[in-house]
């Protein structure tokens, strides 16, 4: 799993070879005020069969 803002994205061979690398990167959102130490990540999984 890849997280938004990671400096190693530029050198990751798998991510660089992906046809749509942005689809593999998890977006981070600010936490709720009552849980300031949490990190919130949102991602969608698509399965094709």
JSON list of C-alpha atoms in Angstrom, two decimals:
[
{"chain": "A", "resi": 1, "resn": "UNK", "atom": "CA", "xyz": [0.00, 0.00, 0.00]},
{"chain": "A", "resi": 2, "resn": "UNK", "atom": "CA", "xyz": [1.29, 3.44, -0.89]},
{"chain": "A", "resi": 3, "resn": "UNK", "atom": "CA", "xyz": [0.55, 6.55, 1.14]},
{"chain": "A", "resi": 4, "resn": "UNK", "atom": "CA", "xyz": [0.23, 10.09, -0.19]},
{"chain": "A", "resi": 5, "resn": "UNK", "atom": "CA", "xyz": [3.38, 12.17, 0.26]},
{"chain": "A", "resi": 6, "resn": "UNK", "atom": "CA", "xyz": [5.89, 9.31, 0.58]},
{"chain": "A", "resi": 7, "resn": "UNK", "atom": "CA", "xyz": [9.23, 10.47, -0.87]},
{"chain": "A", "resi": 8, "resn": "UNK", "atom": "CA", "xyz": [10.09, 6.95, -2.07]},
{"chain": "A", "resi": 9, "resn": "UNK", "atom": "CA", "xyz": [7.33, 6.87, -4.69]},
{"chain": "A", "resi": 10, "resn": "UNK", "atom": "CA", "xyz": [9.75, 8.27, -7.28]},
{"chain": "A", "resi": 11, "resn": "UNK", "atom": "CA", "xyz": [12.10, 5.29, -6.92]},
{"chain": "A", "resi": 12, "resn": "UNK", "atom": "CA", "xyz": [9.64, 2.43, -6.36]},
{"chain": "A", "resi": 13, "resn": "UNK", "atom": "CA", "xyz": [9.85, 0.15, -9.42]},
{"chain": "A", "resi": 14, "resn": "UNK", "atom": "CA", "xyz": [6.37, -1.35, -9.00]},
{"chain": "A", "resi": 15, "resn": "UNK", "atom": "CA", "xyz": [4.68, 2.02, -8.60]},
{"chain": "A", "resi": 16, "resn": "UNK", "atom": "CA", "xyz": [6.64, 3.53, -11.47]},
{"chain": "A", "resi": 17, "resn": "UNK", "atom": "CA", "xyz": [5.66, 0.66, -13.79]},
{"chain": "A", "resi": 18, "resn": "UNK", "atom": "CA", "xyz": [1.93, 0.90, -12.99]},
{"chain": "A", "resi": 19, "resn": "UNK", "atom": "CA", "xyz": [-0.28, 2.23, -15.77]},
{"chain": "A", "resi": 20, "resn": "UNK", "atom": "CA", "xyz": [-2.19, 4.39, -13.26]},
{"chain": "A", "resi": 21, "resn": "UNK", "atom": "CA", "xyz": [0.04, 4.91, -10.21]},
{"chain": "A", "resi": 22, "resn": "UNK", "atom": "CA", "xyz": [-2.31, 7.45, -8.62]},
{"chain": "A", "resi": 23, "resn": "UNK", "atom": "CA", "xyz": [-4.90, 4.68, -8.24]},
{"chain": "A", "resi": 24, "resn": "UNK", "atom": "CA", "xyz": [-2.49, 2.85, -5.90]},
{"chain": "A", "resi": 25, "resn": "UNK", "atom": "CA", "xyz": [-1.83, 5.79, -3.57]},
{"chain": "A", "resi": 26, "resn": "UNK", "atom": "CA", "xyz": [-3.94, 6.13, -0.42]},
{"chain": "A", "resi": 27, "resn": "UNK", "atom": "CA", "xyz": [-5.12, 9.67, 0.31]},
{"chain": "A", "resi": 28, "resn": "UNK", "atom": "CA", "xyz": [-4.70, 10.91, 3.88]},
{"chain": "A", "resi": 29, "resn": "UNK", "atom": "CA", "xyz": [-7.35, 13.04, 5.59]},
{"chain": "A", "resi": 30, "resn": "UNK", "atom": "CA", "xyz": [-7.20, 15.06, 8.81]},
{"chain": "A", "resi": 31, "resn": "UNK", "atom": "CA", "xyz": [-8.39, 13.22, 11.93]},
{"chain": "A", "resi": 32, "resn": "UNK", "atom": "CA", "xyz": [-11.55, 14.06, 13.83]},
{"chain": "A", "resi": 33, "resn": "UNK", "atom": "CA", "xyz": [-11.03, 16.68, 16.58]},
{"chain": "A", "resi": 34, "resn": "UNK", "atom": "CA", "xyz": [-11.79, 14.10, 19.28]},
{"chain": "A", "resi": 35, "resn": "UNK", "atom": "CA", "xyz": [-9.05, 11.77, 17.95]},
{"chain": "A", "resi": 36, "resn": "UNK", "atom": "CA", "xyz": [-6.12, 14.08, 17.07]},
{"chain": "A", "resi": 37, "resn": "UNK", "atom": "CA", "xyz": [-3.50, 11.31, 17.21]},
{"chain": "A", "resi": 38, "resn": "UNK", "atom": "CA", "xyz": [-5.23, 9.18, 14.55]},
{"chain": "A", "resi": 39, "resn": "UNK", "atom": "CA", "xyz": [-4.35, 9.05, 10.88]},
{"chain": "A", "resi": 40, "resn": "UNK", "atom": "CA", "xyz": [-7.26, 8.64, 8.48]},
{"chain": "A", "resi": 41, "resn": "UNK", "atom": "CA", "xyz": [-6.70, 6.92, 5.15]},
{"chain": "A", "resi": 42, "resn": "UNK", "atom": "CA", "xyz": [-9.28, 6.19, 2.48]},
{"chain": "A", "resi": 43, "resn": "UNK", "atom": "CA", "xyz": [-8.89, 3.72, -0.33]},
{"chain": "A", "resi": 44, "resn": "UNK", "atom": "CA", "xyz": [-11.08, 1.74, -2.69]},
{"chain": "A", "resi": 45, "resn": "UNK", "atom": "CA", "xyz": [-10.44, -1.83, -3.75]},
{"chain": "A", "resi": 46, "resn": "UNK", "atom": "CA", "xyz": [-11.64, -3.03, -7.14]},
{"chain": "A", "resi": 47, "resn": "UNK", "atom": "CA", "xyz": [-11.75, -6.74, -7.88]},
{"chain": "A", "resi": 48, "resn": "UNK", "atom": "CA", "xyz": [-12.27, -8.02, -11.38]},
{"chain": "A", "resi": 49, "resn": "UNK", "atom": "CA", "xyz": [-12.94, -11.62, -12.16]}
]
